Amino acid sequence: MKYTRINEKHWDEWAGNNCVWTVPISHQEFIAAKNGEIDIYLTPLKPVPKNWYLPVKNKKVLGLASGGGQQCPVFVANGAEVTVFDISSKQLESDKFVAEREGYNISLIKGDMTHEFPFEDESFDLIVHPVSNSYIKDILHVWKECYRILKHGGQLLSGFANPTIYLYGKNKDEYKLSYRMPFDPLNDLSNNELKKLSDTDGVQFGHSFSEQLAGQVDAGFVLTGFYEDYHPINNEINFYDTYIGEVASYLTKYMPIYFVTKSLKN
């Protein structure tokens, strides 16, 4: 089975178990979003600065791997025309649920971002991309496709994981540096290790900072904003993040675990 199908299956299951990234916003939160009182999160703890994305009235926004009914309804509440592109049917159902409950239209497209995006050149003013490129091998393809479909002057907001969390194995109760960066489980793990990882966390890749940052620049973007975030110390998101979440929860005492960039297409 292709690794993206494994990840699709996991996100459908995690959505069914109400993991923190799959619970749609409430009606009260949607109303609050209309009044500018609700933040969006691309990483667990720190909200995206509102001046990074507001105002969005009449702007075309793409939620890239951003299903779940959390970020995208906030953009709709602020007057944007929103499209959600996600591999998980269950995550898209959450956005459909909010749209039907609140009575608005939204475009929902199921697809695999490892392929060419199903959009014309220069289609969007803003792309919002929560931490998710750890589930695909070639992120340079994603940066190129984002650049292609953004309008000139458009922006990409992207969260990503610190690759350090993928470098540790566990020996009894101790963490041990076991893998190299960038981490590619398809090549770096034995079949048994890969099956164990994919059964609990999905197939995840630890991308280097060159891939994450220089990759955006090489695609044509100009980086205009950056911040760091941490993982919950008690691993509150363990509904879907098991071993890797455990490592992240341990390492967050010593270093930031997530990063968010704002990038501009000139």
Tab-separated table of C-alpha atoms in Angstrom:
chain	number	residue	atom	x	y	z
A	1	MET	CA	0.000	0.000	0.000
A	2	LYS	CA	1.300	3.477	-0.848
A	3	TYR	CA	2.382	5.341	2.279
A	4	THR	CA	-0.037	8.211	1.663
A	5	ARG	CA	-2.922	5.727	1.735
A	6	ILE	CA	-1.721	4.578	5.157
A	7	ASN	CA	-1.726	8.184	6.356
A	8	GLU	CA	-5.157	8.773	4.844
A	9	LYS	CA	-6.477	5.777	6.788
A	10	HIS	CA	-4.945	7.040	10.024
A	11	TRP	CA	-6.398	10.539	9.691
A	12	ASP	CA	-9.829	9.065	9.039
A	13	GLU	CA	-9.446	6.994	12.207
A	14	TRP	CA	-8.098	9.904	14.270
A	15	ALA	CA	-11.034	12.028	13.157
A	16	GLY	CA	-13.352	9.288	14.356
A	17	ASN	CA	-11.603	9.360	17.747
A	18	ASN	CA	-11.920	13.157	18.104
A	19	CYS	CA	-8.205	13.935	18.146
A	20	VAL	CA	-7.532	17.590	18.880
A	21	TRP	CA	-6.928	18.497	15.216
A	22	THR	CA	-10.199	16.950	14.055
A	23	VAL	CA	-12.805	18.586	16.317
A	24	PRO	CA	-14.667	21.332	14.408
A	25	ILE	CA	-15.351	24.708	15.966
A	26	SER	CA	-18.675	25.216	17.722
A	27	HIS	CA	-21.463	27.575	16.650
A	28	GLN	CA	-20.456	29.944	19.461
A	29	GLU	CA	-16.857	29.922	18.247
A	30	PHE	CA	-17.982	30.633	14.690
A	31	ILE	CA	-19.934	33.670	15.879
A	32	ALA	CA	-16.919	34.788	17.889
A	33	ALA	CA	-14.772	34.396	14.765
A	34	LYS	CA	-17.054	36.848	12.974
A	35	ASN	CA	-16.146	39.354	15.658
A	36	GLY	CA	-12.428	38.663	15.374
A	37	GLU	CA	-12.314	36.898	18.734
A	38	ILE	CA	-11.023	33.499	17.578
A	39	ASP	CA	-7.441	32.668	16.610
A	40	ILE	CA	-6.192	30.078	14.160
A	41	TYR	CA	-3.484	27.573	15.037
A	42	LEU	CA	-1.041	25.895	12.666
A	43	THR	CA	0.868	24.409	15.613
A	44	PRO	CA	-0.404	23.256	19.024
A	45	LEU	CA	0.017	26.196	21.396
A	46	LYS	CA	0.786	29.539	19.745
A	47	PRO	CA	-1.815	31.271	17.542
A	48	VAL	CA	-0.928	32.795	14.194
A	49	PRO	CA	-0.654	36.593	14.505
A	50	LYS	CA	-3.861	38.063	13.114
A	51	ASN	CA	-1.959	40.635	11.069
A	52	TRP	CA	-0.450	37.741	9.124
A	53	TYR	CA	-3.794	36.939	7.495
A	54	LEU	CA	-6.420	39.591	8.216
A	55	PRO	CA	-8.250	41.151	6.478
A	56	VAL	CA	-9.372	38.345	4.157
A	57	LYS	CA	-12.745	39.674	3.007
A	58	ASN	CA	-13.364	38.609	-0.611
A	59	LYS	CA	-9.956	36.870	-0.720
A	60	LYS	CA	-9.566	33.342	-2.053
A	61	VAL	CA	-8.068	31.094	0.630
A	62	LEU	CA	-6.837	27.513	0.296
A	63	GLY	CA	-6.672	25.288	3.357
A	64	LEU	CA	-3.940	22.860	2.301
A	65	ALA	CA	-4.161	19.615	4.292
A	66	SER	CA	-6.305	21.759	6.569
A	67	GLY	CA	-9.498	19.776	6.970
A	68	GLY	CA	-11.128	19.315	10.348
A	69	GLY	CA	-13.411	22.331	10.523
A	70	GLN	CA	-11.037	24.460	12.578
A	71	GLN	CA	-8.984	26.965	10.571
A	72	CYS	CA	-11.064	27.283	7.416
A	73	PRO	CA	-14.393	28.256	9.059
A	74	VAL	CA	-12.587	31.169	10.723
A	75	PHE	CA	-11.597	32.497	7.304
A	76	VAL	CA	-15.169	32.092	6.048
A	77	ALA	CA	-16.432	33.967	9.111
A	78	ASN	CA	-14.130	36.832	8.122
A	79	GLY	CA	-15.481	37.024	4.575
A	80	ALA	CA	-13.101	34.813	2.589
A	81	GLU	CA	-13.946	32.432	-0.233
A	82	VAL	CA	-12.455	29.167	1.023
A	83	THR	CA	-11.368	25.872	-0.540
A	84	VAL	CA	-10.225	22.909	1.564
A	85	PHE	CA	-7.859	20.353	-0.001
A	86	ASP	CA	-7.274	17.285	2.166
A	87	ILE	CA	-6.573	13.561	1.779
A	88	SER	CA	-8.954	12.568	4.591
A	89	SER	CA	-12.648	12.192	3.828
A	90	LYS	CA	-13.446	12.404	7.530
A	91	GLN	CA	-11.579	15.690	7.899
A	92	LEU	CA	-13.467	17.130	4.943
A	93	GLU	CA	-16.726	15.952	6.514
A	94	SER	CA	-15.949	18.126	9.536
A	95	ASP	CA	-15.686	21.206	7.315
A	96	LYS	CA	-18.897	20.198	5.549
A	97	PHE	CA	-20.619	19.823	8.929
A	98	VAL	CA	-19.678	23.360	9.993
A	99	ALA	CA	-20.652	24.815	6.606
A	100	GLU	CA	-24.093	23.196	6.706
A	101	ARG	CA	-24.639	24.188	10.331
A	102	GLU	CA	-23.699	27.825	9.697
A	103	GLY	CA	-25.286	28.039	6.247
A	104	TYR	CA	-22.324	28.965	4.048
A	105	ASN	CA	-20.742	27.540	0.906
A	106	ILE	CA	-17.268	26.032	0.879
A	107	SER	CA	-15.376	24.042	-1.743
A	108	LEU	CA	-14.173	20.653	-0.446
A	109	ILE	CA	-11.681	18.696	-2.537
A	110	LYS	CA	-10.272	15.297	-1.606
A	111	GLY	CA	-6.774	14.766	-2.933
A	112	ASP	CA	-3.166	13.789	-2.355
A	113	MET	CA	-0.728	16.705	-2.194
A	114	THR	CA	2.102	14.492	-3.444
A	115	HIS	CA	0.480	14.896	-6.883
A	116	GLU	CA	-0.060	18.067	-8.917
A	117	PHE	CA	-2.601	20.266	-7.164
A	118	PRO	CA	-5.986	20.381	-8.963
A	119	PHE	CA	-5.979	24.171	-9.332
A	120	GLU	CA	-5.130	26.654	-12.055
A	121	ASP	CA	-2.102	28.920	-11.865
A	122	GLU	CA	-2.554	31.988	-9.640
A	123	SER	CA	-5.852	30.856	-8.133
A	124	PHE	CA	-5.451	31.915	-4.481
A	125	ASP	CA	-4.549	34.945	-2.381
A	126	LEU	CA	-3.599	32.919	0.689
A	127	ILE	CA	-2.619	29.316	1.445
A	128	VAL	CA	-2.856	28.025	5.015
A	129	HIS	CA	-0.855	24.842	5.656
A	130	PRO	CA	-0.816	23.427	9.230
A	131	VAL	CA	1.886	20.958	10.278
A	132	SER	CA	1.282	18.178	7.771
A	133	ASN	CA	4.186	17.974	5.347
A	134	SER	CA	5.796	15.519	7.767
A	135	TYR	CA	3.407	12.988	6.220
A	136	ILE	CA	4.910	13.263	2.734
A	137	LYS	CA	8.362	12.509	1.373
A	138	ASP	CA	8.894	15.277	-1.197
A	139	ILE	CA	8.052	18.679	0.256
A	140	LEU	CA	9.900	20.574	-2.470
A	141	HIS	CA	7.041	19.544	-4.753
A	142	VAL	CA	4.583	21.134	-2.301
A	143	TRP	CA	6.467	24.445	-2.229
A	144	LYS	CA	6.566	24.570	-6.030
A	145	GLU	CA	2.863	23.820	-6.330
A	146	CYS	CA	1.998	26.419	-3.682
A	147	TYR	CA	4.017	29.012	-5.577
A	148	ARG	CA	2.309	28.090	-8.847
A	149	ILE	CA	-1.260	28.423	-7.583
A	150	LEU	CA	-0.729	31.595	-5.543
A	151	LYS	CA	-1.392	34.980	-7.100
A	152	HIS	CA	1.447	37.474	-7.209
A	153	GLY	CA	1.432	39.180	-3.838
A	154	GLY	CA	-0.165	36.080	-2.288
A	155	GLN	CA	1.078	34.506	0.929
A	156	LEU	CA	1.750	31.029	2.272
A	157	LEU	CA	1.429	30.336	6.015
A	158	SER	CA	3.036	27.010	6.835
A	159	GLY	CA	3.700	25.061	10.026
A	160	PHE	CA	6.291	22.317	10.265
A	161	ALA	CA	7.921	20.033	12.807
A	162	ASN	CA	11.425	20.143	14.210
A	163	PRO	CA	13.136	17.155	12.531
A	164	THR	CA	14.936	16.354	15.785
A	165	ILE	CA	11.829	14.531	17.057
A	166	TYR	CA	12.374	11.854	14.408
A	167	LEU	CA	15.964	11.081	15.381
A	168	TYR	CA	15.327	9.270	18.665
A	169	GLY	CA	14.704	5.643	19.439
A	170	LYS	CA	13.838	4.375	22.899
A	171	ASN	CA	15.856	1.856	24.895
A	172	LYS	CA	13.824	0.858	27.947
A	173	ASP	CA	13.031	4.248	29.555
A	174	GLU	CA	15.771	6.244	27.836
A	175	TYR	CA	15.742	8.085	24.527
A	176	LYS	CA	18.729	7.487	22.285
A	177	LEU	CA	19.862	9.216	19.104
A	178	SER	CA	19.260	6.511	16.534
A	179	TYR	CA	18.614	8.058	13.127
A	180	ARG	CA	20.007	10.767	10.906
A	181	MET	CA	18.500	13.899	9.458
A	182	PRO	CA	16.631	14.106	7.153
A	183	PHE	CA	14.673	11.101	8.394
A	184	ASP	CA	13.114	8.859	5.753
A	185	PRO	CA	11.345	5.864	7.332
A	186	LEU	CA	10.997	4.164	3.950
A	187	ASN	CA	14.786	3.909	3.736
A	188	ASP	CA	15.993	4.248	7.339
A	189	LEU	CA	13.795	1.662	9.067
A	190	SER	CA	13.550	-2.091	8.810
A	191	ASN	CA	10.243	-3.524	7.631
A	192	ASN	CA	9.270	-4.341	11.224
A	193	GLU	CA	10.217	-0.852	12.456
A	194	LEU	CA	8.306	0.785	9.601
A	195	LYS	CA	5.220	-1.281	10.336
A	196	LYS	CA	5.393	-0.383	14.024
A	197	LEU	CA	5.685	3.325	13.239
A	198	SER	CA	2.965	3.305	10.584
A	199	ASP	CA	0.593	1.407	12.888
A	200	THR	CA	0.809	4.081	15.588
A	201	ASP	CA	1.847	7.409	14.039
A	202	GLY	CA	1.391	6.982	10.309
A	203	VAL	CA	4.357	7.212	7.961
A	204	GLN	CA	6.144	10.430	8.921
A	205	PHE	CA	9.294	12.055	7.557
A	206	GLY	CA	11.752	14.341	9.364
A	207	HIS	CA	12.563	17.090	6.864
A	208	SER	CA	15.699	19.179	7.237
A	209	PHE	CA	15.619	22.950	7.631
A	210	SER	CA	17.113	23.191	4.160
A	211	GLU	CA	14.077	21.402	2.778
A	212	GLN	CA	11.671	23.484	4.834
A	213	LEU	CA	13.211	26.965	4.550
A	214	ALA	CA	15.626	26.970	1.614
A	215	GLY	CA	13.064	24.853	-0.245
A	216	GLN	CA	10.547	27.687	-0.073
A	217	VAL	CA	13.151	30.203	-1.220
A	218	ASP	CA	14.207	27.946	-4.087
A	219	ALA	CA	10.560	27.712	-5.162
A	220	GLY	CA	10.520	31.521	-5.461
A	221	PHE	CA	9.124	32.615	-2.091
A	222	VAL	CA	10.437	35.413	0.090
A	223	LEU	CA	10.283	34.567	3.805
A	224	THR	CA	8.672	37.484	5.647
A	225	GLY	CA	7.707	36.001	9.023
A	226	PHE	CA	8.779	33.255	11.417
A	227	TYR	CA	7.989	32.009	14.927
A	228	GLU	CA	8.579	28.976	17.158
A	229	ASP	CA	6.157	26.860	19.157
A	230	TYR	CA	6.273	23.965	21.611
A	231	HIS	CA	4.560	20.639	22.216
A	232	PRO	CA	2.266	20.075	25.198
A	233	ILE	CA	4.518	18.669	27.920
A	234	ASN	CA	1.901	16.114	28.944
A	235	ASN	CA	1.301	15.186	25.283
A	236	GLU	CA	-2.350	16.199	25.296
A	237	ILE	CA	-2.662	15.417	21.599
A	238	ASN	CA	-1.915	11.733	22.048
A	239	PHE	CA	-5.228	10.786	20.483
A	240	TYR	CA	-3.292	10.590	17.247
A	241	ASP	CA	0.361	11.154	18.097
A	242	THR	CA	1.798	8.244	20.027
A	243	TYR	CA	5.513	7.508	19.995
A	244	ILE	CA	6.557	10.615	18.041
A	245	GLY	CA	4.308	12.705	20.263
A	246	GLU	CA	5.962	11.152	23.282
A	247	VAL	CA	9.398	12.156	21.997
A	248	ALA	CA	8.121	15.659	21.168
A	249	SER	CA	6.676	15.977	24.658
A	250	TYR	CA	10.073	15.052	26.127
A	251	LEU	CA	12.157	17.312	23.870
A	252	THR	CA	9.876	20.340	24.236
A	253	LYS	CA	11.476	20.923	27.656
A	254	TYR	CA	14.705	21.751	25.831
A	255	MET	CA	13.856	23.191	22.427
A	256	PRO	CA	11.005	24.432	20.219
A	257	ILE	CA	9.248	21.582	18.467
A	258	TYR	CA	7.322	23.462	15.771
A	259	PHE	CA	7.920	26.417	13.497
A	260	VAL	CA	5.677	28.618	11.355
A	261	THR	CA	6.707	30.650	8.336
A	262	LYS	CA	4.992	33.429	6.405
A	263	SER	CA	6.156	33.541	2.796
A	264	LEU	CA	5.376	35.936	-0.010
A	265	LYS	CA	5.081	35.372	-3.745
A	266	ASN	CA	6.336	38.597	-5.320
